[in-house]
CSV table of C-alpha atoms in Angstrom, one decimal:
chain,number,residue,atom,x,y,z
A,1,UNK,CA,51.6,52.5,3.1
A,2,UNK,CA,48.8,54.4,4.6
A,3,UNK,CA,48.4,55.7,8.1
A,4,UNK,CA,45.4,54.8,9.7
A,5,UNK,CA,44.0,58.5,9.5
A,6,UNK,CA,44.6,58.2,5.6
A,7,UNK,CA,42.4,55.1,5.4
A,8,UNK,CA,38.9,55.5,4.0
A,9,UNK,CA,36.3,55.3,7.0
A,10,UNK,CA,34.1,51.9,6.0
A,11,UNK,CA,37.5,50.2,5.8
A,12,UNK,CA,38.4,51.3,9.4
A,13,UNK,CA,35.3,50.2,10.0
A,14,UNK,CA,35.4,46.5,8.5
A,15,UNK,CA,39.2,46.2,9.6
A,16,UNK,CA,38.0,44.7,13.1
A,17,UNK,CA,35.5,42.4,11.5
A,18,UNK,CA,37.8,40.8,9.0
A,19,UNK,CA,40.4,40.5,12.0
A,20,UNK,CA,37.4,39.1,13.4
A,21,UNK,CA,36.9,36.9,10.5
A,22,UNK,CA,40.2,36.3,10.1
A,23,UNK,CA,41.1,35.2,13.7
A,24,UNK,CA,37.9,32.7,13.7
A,25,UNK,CA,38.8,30.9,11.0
A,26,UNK,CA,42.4,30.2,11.5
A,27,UNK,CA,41.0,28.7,15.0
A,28,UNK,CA,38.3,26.8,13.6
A,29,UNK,CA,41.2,25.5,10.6
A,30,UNK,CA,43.6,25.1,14.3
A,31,UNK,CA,40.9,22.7,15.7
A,32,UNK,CA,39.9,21.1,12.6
A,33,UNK,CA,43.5,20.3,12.2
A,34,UNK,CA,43.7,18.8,16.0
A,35,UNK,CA,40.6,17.1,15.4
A,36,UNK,CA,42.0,15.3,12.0
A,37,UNK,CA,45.5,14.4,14.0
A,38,UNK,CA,43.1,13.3,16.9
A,39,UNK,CA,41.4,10.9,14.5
A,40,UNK,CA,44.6,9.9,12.6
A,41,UNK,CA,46.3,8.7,16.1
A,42,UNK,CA,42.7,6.9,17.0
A,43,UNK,CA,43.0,5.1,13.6
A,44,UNK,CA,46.7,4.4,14.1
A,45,UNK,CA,45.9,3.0,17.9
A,46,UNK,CA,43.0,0.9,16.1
A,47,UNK,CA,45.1,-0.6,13.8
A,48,UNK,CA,48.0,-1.2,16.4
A,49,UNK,CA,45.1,-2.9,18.7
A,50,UNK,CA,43.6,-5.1,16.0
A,51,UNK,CA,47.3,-6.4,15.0
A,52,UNK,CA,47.9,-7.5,18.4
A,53,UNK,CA,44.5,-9.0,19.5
A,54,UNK,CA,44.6,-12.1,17.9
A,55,UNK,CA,48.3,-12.5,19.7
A,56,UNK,CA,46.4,-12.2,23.4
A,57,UNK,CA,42.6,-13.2,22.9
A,58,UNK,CA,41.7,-16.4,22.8
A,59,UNK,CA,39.7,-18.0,19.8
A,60,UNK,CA,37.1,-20.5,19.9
A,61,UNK,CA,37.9,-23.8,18.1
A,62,UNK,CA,34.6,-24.4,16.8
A,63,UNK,CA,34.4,-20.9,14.9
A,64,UNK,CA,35.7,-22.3,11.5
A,65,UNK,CA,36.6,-19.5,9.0
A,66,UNK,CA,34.7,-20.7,5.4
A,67,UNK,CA,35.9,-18.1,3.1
A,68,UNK,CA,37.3,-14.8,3.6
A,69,UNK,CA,36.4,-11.4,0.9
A,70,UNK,CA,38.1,-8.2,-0.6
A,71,UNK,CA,35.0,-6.2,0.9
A,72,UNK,CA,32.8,-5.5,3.3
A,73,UNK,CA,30.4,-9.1,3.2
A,74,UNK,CA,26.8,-8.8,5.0
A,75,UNK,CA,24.3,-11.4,4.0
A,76,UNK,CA,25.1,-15.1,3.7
A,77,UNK,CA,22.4,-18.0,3.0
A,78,UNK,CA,23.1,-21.6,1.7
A,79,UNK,CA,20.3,-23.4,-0.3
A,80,UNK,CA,19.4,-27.3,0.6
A,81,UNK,CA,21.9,-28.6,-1.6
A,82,UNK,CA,25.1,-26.8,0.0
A,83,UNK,CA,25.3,-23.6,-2.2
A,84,UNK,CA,26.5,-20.9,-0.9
A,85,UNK,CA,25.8,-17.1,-1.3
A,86,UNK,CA,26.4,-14.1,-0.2
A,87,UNK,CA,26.1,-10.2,-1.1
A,88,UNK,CA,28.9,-7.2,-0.3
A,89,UNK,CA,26.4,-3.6,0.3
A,90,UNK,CA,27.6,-0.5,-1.4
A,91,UNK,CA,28.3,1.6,1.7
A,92,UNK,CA,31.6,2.8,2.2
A,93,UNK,CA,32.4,1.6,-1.5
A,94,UNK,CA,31.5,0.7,-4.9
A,95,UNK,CA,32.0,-2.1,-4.9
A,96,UNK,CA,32.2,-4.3,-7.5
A,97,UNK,CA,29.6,-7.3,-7.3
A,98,UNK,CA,26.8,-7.3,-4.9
A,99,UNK,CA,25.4,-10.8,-5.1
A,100,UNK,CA,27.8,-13.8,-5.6
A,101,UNK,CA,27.7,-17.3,-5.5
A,102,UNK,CA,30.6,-19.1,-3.5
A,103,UNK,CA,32.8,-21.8,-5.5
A,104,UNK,CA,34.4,-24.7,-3.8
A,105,UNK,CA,37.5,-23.1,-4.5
A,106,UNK,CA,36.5,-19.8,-2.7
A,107,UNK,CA,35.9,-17.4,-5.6
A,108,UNK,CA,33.0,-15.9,-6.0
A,109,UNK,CA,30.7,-15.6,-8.8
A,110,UNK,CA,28.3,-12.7,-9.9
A,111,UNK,CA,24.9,-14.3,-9.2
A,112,UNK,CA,22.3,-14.4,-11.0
A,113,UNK,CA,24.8,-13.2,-13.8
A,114,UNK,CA,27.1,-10.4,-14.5
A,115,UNK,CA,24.1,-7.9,-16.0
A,116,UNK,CA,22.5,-8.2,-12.9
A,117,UNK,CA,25.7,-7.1,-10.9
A,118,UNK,CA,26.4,-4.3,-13.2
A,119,UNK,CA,25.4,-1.2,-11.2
A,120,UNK,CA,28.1,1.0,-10.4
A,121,UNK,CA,27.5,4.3,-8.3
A,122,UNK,CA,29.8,6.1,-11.3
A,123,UNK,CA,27.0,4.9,-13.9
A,124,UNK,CA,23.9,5.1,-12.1
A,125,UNK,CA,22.6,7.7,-14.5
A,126,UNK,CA,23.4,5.2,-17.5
A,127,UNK,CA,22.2,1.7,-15.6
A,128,UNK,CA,18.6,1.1,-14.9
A,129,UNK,CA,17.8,0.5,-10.9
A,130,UNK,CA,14.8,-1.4,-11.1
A,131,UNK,CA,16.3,-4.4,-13.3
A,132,UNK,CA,19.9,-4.0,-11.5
A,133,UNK,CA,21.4,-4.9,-7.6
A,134,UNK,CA,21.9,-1.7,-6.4
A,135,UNK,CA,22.4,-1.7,-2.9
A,136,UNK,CA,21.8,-5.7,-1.8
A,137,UNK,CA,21.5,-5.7,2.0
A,138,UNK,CA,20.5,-9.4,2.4
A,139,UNK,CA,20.1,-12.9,0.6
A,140,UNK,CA,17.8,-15.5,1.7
A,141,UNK,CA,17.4,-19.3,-0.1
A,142,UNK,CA,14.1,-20.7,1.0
A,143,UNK,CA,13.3,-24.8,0.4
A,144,UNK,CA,11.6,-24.8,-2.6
A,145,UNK,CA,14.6,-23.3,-4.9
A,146,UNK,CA,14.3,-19.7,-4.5
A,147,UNK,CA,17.2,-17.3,-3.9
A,148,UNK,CA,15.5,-14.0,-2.3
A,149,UNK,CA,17.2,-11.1,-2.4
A,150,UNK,CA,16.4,-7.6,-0.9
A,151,UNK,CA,17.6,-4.9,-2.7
A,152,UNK,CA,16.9,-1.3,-0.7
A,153,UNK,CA,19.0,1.0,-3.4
A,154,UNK,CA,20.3,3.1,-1.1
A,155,UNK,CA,24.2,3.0,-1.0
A,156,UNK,CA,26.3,4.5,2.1
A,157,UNK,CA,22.8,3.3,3.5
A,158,UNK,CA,21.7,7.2,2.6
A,159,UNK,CA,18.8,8.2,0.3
A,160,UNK,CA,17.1,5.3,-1.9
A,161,UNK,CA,17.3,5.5,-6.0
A,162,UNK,CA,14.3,5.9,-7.7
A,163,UNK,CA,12.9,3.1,-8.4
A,164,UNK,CA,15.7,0.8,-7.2
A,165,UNK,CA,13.9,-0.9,-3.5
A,166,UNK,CA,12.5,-3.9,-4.6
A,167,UNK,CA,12.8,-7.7,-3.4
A,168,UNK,CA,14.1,-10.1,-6.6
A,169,UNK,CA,13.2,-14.0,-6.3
A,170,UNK,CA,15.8,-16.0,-8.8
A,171,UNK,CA,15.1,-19.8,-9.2
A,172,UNK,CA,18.1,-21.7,-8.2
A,173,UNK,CA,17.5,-24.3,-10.8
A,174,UNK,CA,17.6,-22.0,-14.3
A,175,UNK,CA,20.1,-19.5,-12.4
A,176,UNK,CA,17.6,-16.9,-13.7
A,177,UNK,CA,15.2,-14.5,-12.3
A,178,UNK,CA,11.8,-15.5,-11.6
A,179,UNK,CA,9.5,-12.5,-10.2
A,180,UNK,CA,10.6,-8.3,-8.9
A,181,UNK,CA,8.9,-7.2,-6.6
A,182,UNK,CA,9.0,-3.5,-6.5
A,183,UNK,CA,8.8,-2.1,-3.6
A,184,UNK,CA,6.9,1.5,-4.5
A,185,UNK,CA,8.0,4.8,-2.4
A,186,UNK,CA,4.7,4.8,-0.3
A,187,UNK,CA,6.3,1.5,1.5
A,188,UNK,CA,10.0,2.8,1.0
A,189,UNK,CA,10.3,6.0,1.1
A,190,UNK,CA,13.9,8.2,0.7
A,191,UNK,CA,15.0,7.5,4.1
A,192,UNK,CA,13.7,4.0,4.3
A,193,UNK,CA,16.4,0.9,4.3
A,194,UNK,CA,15.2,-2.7,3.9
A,195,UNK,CA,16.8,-5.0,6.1
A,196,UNK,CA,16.2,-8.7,6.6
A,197,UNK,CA,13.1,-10.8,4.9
A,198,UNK,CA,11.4,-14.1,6.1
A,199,UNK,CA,9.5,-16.1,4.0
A,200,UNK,CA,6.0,-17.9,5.1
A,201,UNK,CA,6.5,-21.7,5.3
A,202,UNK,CA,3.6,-21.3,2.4
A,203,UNK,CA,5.6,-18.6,0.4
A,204,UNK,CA,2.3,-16.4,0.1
A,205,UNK,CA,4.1,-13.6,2.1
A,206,UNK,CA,7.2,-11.9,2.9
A,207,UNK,CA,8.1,-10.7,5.8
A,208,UNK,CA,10.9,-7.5,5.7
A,209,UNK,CA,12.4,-5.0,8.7
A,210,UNK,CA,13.1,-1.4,7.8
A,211,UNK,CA,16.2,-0.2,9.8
A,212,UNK,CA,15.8,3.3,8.1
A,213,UNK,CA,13.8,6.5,8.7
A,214,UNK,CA,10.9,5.9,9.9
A,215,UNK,CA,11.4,2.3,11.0
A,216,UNK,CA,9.3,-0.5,10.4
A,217,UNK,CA,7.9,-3.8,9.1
A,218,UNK,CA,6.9,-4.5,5.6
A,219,UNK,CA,4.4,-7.8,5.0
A,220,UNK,CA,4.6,-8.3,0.7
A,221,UNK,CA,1.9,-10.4,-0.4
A,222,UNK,CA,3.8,-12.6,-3.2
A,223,UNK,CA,0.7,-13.6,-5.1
A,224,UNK,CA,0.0,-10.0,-5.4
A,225,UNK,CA,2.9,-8.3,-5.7
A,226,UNK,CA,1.3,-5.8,-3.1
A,227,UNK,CA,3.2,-4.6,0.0
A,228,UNK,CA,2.4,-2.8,2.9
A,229,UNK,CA,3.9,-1.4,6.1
A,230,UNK,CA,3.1,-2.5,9.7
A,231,UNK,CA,4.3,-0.6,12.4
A,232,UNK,CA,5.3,2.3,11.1
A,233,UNK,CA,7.5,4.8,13.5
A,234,UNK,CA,6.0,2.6,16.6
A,235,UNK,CA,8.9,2.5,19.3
A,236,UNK,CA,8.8,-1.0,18.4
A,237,UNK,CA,10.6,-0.8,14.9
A,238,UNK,CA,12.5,2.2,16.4
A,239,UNK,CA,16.0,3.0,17.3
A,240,UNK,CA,16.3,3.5,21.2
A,241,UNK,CA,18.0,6.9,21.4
A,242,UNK,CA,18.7,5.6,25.3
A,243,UNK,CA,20.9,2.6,23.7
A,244,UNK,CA,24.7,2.8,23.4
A,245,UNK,CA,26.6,0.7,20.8
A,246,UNK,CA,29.1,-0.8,22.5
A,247,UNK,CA,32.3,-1.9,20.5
A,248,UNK,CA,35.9,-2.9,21.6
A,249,UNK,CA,34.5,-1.6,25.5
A,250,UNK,CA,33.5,1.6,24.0
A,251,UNK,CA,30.6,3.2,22.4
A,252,UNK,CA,31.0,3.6,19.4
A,253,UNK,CA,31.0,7.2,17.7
A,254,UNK,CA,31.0,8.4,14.5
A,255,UNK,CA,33.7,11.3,13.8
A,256,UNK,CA,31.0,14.1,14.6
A,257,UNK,CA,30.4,12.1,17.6
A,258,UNK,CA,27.2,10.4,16.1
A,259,UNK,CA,26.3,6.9,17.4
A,260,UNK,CA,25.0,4.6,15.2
A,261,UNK,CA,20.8,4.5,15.1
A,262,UNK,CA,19.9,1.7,13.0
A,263,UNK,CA,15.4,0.8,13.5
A,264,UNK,CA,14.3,-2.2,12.9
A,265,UNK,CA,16.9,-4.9,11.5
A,266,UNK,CA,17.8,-8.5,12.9
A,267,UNK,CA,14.2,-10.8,12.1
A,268,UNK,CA,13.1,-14.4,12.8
A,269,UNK,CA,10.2,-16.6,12.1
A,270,UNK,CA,9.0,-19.5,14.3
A,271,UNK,CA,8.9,-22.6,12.5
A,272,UNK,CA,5.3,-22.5,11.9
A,273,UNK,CA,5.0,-19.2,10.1
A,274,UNK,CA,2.6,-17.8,13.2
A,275,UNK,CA,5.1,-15.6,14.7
A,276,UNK,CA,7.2,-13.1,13.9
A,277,UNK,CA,10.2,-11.7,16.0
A,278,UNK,CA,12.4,-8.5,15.4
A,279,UNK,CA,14.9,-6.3,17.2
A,280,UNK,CA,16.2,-2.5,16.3
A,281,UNK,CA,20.4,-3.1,16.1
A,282,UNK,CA,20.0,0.4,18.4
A,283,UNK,CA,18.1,-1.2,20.8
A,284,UNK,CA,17.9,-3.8,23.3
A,285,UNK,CA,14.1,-5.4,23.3
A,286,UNK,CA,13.3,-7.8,21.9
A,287,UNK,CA,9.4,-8.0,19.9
A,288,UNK,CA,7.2,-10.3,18.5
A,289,UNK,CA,3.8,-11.2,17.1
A,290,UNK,CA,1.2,-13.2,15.4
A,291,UNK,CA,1.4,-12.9,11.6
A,292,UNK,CA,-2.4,-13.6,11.3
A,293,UNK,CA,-2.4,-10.3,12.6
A,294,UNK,CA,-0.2,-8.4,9.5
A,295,UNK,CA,-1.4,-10.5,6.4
A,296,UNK,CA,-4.1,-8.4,5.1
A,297,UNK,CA,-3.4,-4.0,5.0
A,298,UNK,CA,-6.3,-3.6,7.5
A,299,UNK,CA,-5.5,-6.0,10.2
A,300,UNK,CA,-2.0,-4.9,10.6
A,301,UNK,CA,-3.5,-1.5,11.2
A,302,UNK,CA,-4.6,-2.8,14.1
A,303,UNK,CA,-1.4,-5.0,15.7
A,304,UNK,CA,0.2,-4.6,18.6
A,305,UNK,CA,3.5,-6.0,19.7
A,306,UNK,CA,4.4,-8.3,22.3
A,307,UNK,CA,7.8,-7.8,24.1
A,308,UNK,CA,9.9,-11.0,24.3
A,309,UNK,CA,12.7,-9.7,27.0
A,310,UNK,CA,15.7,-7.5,27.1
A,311,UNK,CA,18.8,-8.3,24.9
A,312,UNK,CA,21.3,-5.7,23.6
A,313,UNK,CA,22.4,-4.7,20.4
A,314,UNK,CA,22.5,-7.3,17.2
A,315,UNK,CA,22.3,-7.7,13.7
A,316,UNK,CA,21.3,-10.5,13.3
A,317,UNK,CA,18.7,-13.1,14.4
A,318,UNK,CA,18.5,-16.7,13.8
A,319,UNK,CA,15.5,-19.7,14.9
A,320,UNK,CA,16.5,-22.8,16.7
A,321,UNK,CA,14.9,-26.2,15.8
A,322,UNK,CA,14.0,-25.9,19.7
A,323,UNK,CA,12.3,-22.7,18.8
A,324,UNK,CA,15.3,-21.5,21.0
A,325,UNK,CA,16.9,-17.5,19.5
A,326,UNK,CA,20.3,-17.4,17.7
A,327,UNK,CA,21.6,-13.9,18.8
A,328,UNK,CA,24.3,-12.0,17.5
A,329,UNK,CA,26.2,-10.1,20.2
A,330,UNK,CA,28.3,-6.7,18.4
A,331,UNK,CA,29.4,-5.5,21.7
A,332,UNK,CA,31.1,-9.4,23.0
A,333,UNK,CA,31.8,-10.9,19.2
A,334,UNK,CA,29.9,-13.4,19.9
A,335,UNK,CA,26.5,-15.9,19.2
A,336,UNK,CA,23.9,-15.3,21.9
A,337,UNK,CA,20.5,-17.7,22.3
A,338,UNK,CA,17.3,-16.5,23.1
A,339,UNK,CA,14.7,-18.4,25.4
A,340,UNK,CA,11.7,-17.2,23.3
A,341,UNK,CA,9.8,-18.2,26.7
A,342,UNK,CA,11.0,-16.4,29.6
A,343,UNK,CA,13.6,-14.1,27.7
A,344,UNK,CA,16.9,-15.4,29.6
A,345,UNK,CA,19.9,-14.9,27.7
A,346,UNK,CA,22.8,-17.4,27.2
A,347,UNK,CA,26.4,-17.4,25.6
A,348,UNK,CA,27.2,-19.8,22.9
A,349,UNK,CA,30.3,-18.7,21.9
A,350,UNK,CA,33.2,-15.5,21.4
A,351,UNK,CA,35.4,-14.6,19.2
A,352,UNK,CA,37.8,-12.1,18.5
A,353,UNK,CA,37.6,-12.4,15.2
A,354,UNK,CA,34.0,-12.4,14.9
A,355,UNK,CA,33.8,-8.7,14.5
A,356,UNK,CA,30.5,-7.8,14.1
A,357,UNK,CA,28.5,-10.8,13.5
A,358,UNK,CA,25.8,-10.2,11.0
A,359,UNK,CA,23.8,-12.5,9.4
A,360,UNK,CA,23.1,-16.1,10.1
A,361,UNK,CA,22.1,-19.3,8.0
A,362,UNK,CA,22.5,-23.1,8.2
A,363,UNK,CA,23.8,-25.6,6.1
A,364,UNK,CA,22.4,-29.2,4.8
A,365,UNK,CA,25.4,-30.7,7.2
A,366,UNK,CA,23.9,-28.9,10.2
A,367,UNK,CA,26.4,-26.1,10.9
A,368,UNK,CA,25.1,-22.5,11.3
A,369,UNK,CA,27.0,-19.8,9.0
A,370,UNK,CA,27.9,-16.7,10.2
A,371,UNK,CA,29.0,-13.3,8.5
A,372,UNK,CA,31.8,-11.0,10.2
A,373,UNK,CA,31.0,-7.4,8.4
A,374,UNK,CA,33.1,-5.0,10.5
A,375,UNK,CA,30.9,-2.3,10.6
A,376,UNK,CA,33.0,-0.7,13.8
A,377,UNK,CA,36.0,-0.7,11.6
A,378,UNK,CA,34.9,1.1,8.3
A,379,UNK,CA,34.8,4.7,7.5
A,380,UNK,CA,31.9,5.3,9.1
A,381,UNK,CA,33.7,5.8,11.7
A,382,UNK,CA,37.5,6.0,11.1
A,383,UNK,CA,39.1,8.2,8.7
A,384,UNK,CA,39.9,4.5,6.6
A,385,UNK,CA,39.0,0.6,7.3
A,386,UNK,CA,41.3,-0.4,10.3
A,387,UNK,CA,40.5,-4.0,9.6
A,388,UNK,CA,39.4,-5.5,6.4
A,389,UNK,CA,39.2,-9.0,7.3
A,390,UNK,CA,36.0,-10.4,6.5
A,391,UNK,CA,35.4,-13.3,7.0
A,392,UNK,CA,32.3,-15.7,6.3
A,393,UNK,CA,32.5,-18.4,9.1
A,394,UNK,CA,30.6,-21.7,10.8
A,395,UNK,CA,30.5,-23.4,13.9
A,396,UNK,CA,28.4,-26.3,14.7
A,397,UNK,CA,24.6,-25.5,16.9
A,398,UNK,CA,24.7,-26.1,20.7
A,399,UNK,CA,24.3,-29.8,21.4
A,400,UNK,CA,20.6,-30.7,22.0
A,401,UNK,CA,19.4,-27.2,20.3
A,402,UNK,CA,19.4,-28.3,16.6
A,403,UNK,CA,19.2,-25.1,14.5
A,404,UNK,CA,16.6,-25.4,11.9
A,405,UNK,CA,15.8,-23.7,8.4
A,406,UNK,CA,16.9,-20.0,7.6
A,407,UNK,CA,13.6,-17.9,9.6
A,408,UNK,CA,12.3,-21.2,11.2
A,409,UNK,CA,10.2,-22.0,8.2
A,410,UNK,CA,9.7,-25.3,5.8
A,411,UNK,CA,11.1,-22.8,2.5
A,412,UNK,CA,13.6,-21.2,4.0
């Protein structure tokens, strides 16, 4: 062993440094370690409080669970005729179809067909993204046979795949698809995630948020194919950074201690086609205005939004027959309405098990449809899912408020 005065005179020198060293990361592998067990017992305490809930909150009677999935379920439409469909995103998972019909006996089929559900995150070097689902946020049947589908190709909601964003019309008649609409980078860039999509009541244009980086709108002319944006990084279509996601009485916080901030999302469109309305889920204002004012590149260079009133946090946005708001409420599990008019705010209904309410549509019999993703319970922020139970439910619309078409229009 050698004495200090026999050791060689840089490694006296280093010795304190690699103590140094040494000391610092044993702490920071001590309070990684204490951070891990402090999210273990948060995820245990999660679990504990989502298997006792249903024991001690009460449920509303007229939330009817329709089908319930393997994974995580956001988008849900139902065509005139009583199809149903809906589409599973690849965030926290591969997952293994992304649009699917639902059966009568509550399977689900690839839709439009197997090929088209083929992408796999494992493959995406052999699979082609322009001609495949690769990331499907939302699914939207309008009234004259069309199943639209938005497709933002960015899974774990990250950076978008070449050449995957683009917005797929399939006829519901031939169960085969009709137009693509790419979407080209200029419009949706790497950080950009299409959200929701209205059509106009005379199909000639889409309308689309973008919940990413920078938020915004996106008009797509469908006779053209063109697309542009409209409001691009306007605190409008952006995330309120003065917003806190509230979940379970408590903001929600990602392990680093990030809070969610998602731009532009929920959309809705008055039965007419003339106005537009949009929310950021990280936000609580509510926006609107004329779509005379976005259908040509020019013009929507020019538009200015109109604030409705102030709401809180929601996915998802639905149109009354009344012209009357369907709201989803993340922080109370629970359907909100909208008075369009003076921006009050009413409750229609909560429910425990309506964890995250998502996306809205409406059935041929009249009841509205309503998808329970569970974003608060994913990975995102728990070290695993501490409830998988999603659900797709429906409840009937509040008595003399008669909820019309999917986006408030005569195709959808």
């Amino acid at each position: 062993m050698l004495e200090r005065a026999d050791c060689p005179a840089d490694f006296q020198l280093k010795a304190p440094l690699m103590r140094s060293t040494l000391v610092g990361f044993l702490s920071a592998a001590l309070l990684s370690s204490v951070a891990f067990a402090q999210s273990a017992t948060d995820d245990i305490k999660a679990k504990a409080q989502r298997l006792v809930s249903p024991l001690v909150e009460t449920r509303d009677s007229r939330l009817q669970a329709v089908a319930t999935f393997d994974h995580q379920v956001t988008g849900v439409t139902v065509s005139p005729d009583g199809r149903i469909f809906v589409n599973f995103p690849r965030w926290t998972e591969d997952a293994p179809i992304s649009v699917a019909e639902l059966m009568p006996n509550g399977s689900t089929k690839p839709y439009p067909n197997e090929e088209w559900n083929s992408w796999r995150n494992a493959r995406m070097a052999e699979v082609l993204a322009n001609d495949h689902f690769v990331c499907v946020q939302s699914v939207v049947a309008d009234r004259d046979g069309s199943l639209w589908v938005v497709d933002p190709a960015a899974p774990n909601a990250e950076k978008t795949v070449k050449g995957g964003p683009k917005i797929v019309e399939i006829d519901l008649k031939s169960n085969s698809v009709k137009r693509i609409f790419p979407i080209a980078p200029d419009i949706a860039g790497p950080a950009s995630y299409l959200n929701d999509i209205r059509i106009a009541p005379d199909g000639r244009f889409a309308y689309l948020t973008d919940s990413g980086s920078p938020g915004g709108l996106v008009v797509l002319n469908t006779e053209s194919g063109k697309a542009w944006r409209v409001l691009n990084d306007d605190p409008s279509t952006q995330f309120d950074p003065n917003t806190v996601v509230m979940t379970d009485g408590q903001p929600l916080r990602r392990p680093d201690g990030r809070q969610p901030q998602f731009s532009a999302d929920s959309l809705a469109l008055s039965k007419d086609g003339a106005t537009l309305y949009w929310q950021a889920l990280t936000g609580k204002t509510l926006y609107r205005l004329s779509t005379s004012n976005i259908q040509n590149p020019e013009a929507a260079s020019r538009a200015r939004p109109e604030t409705v009133g102030t709401t809180e946090p929601a996915d998802g946005l639905w149109m009354g027959e009344n012209g009357e708001i369907y709201l989803s409420s993340i922080a109370n599990n629970a359907v909100k309405i909208v008075n369009p008019q003076d921006g009050s705010i009413r409750q229609v209904l909560t429910d425990p098990r309506l964890r995250w309410p998502d996306t809205f549509s409406q059935g041929p019999d009249g009841q509205i449809y309503v998808t329970a993703s569970h974003i608060q319970d994913s990975p995102w922020f728990h070290m695993a899912w501490t409830d998988k139970n999603f659900t797709l439910f429906k409840f009937s619309p509040v008595q003399g408020s008669a909820v019309g078409s999917h986006g408030g229009s005569s195709r959808q």
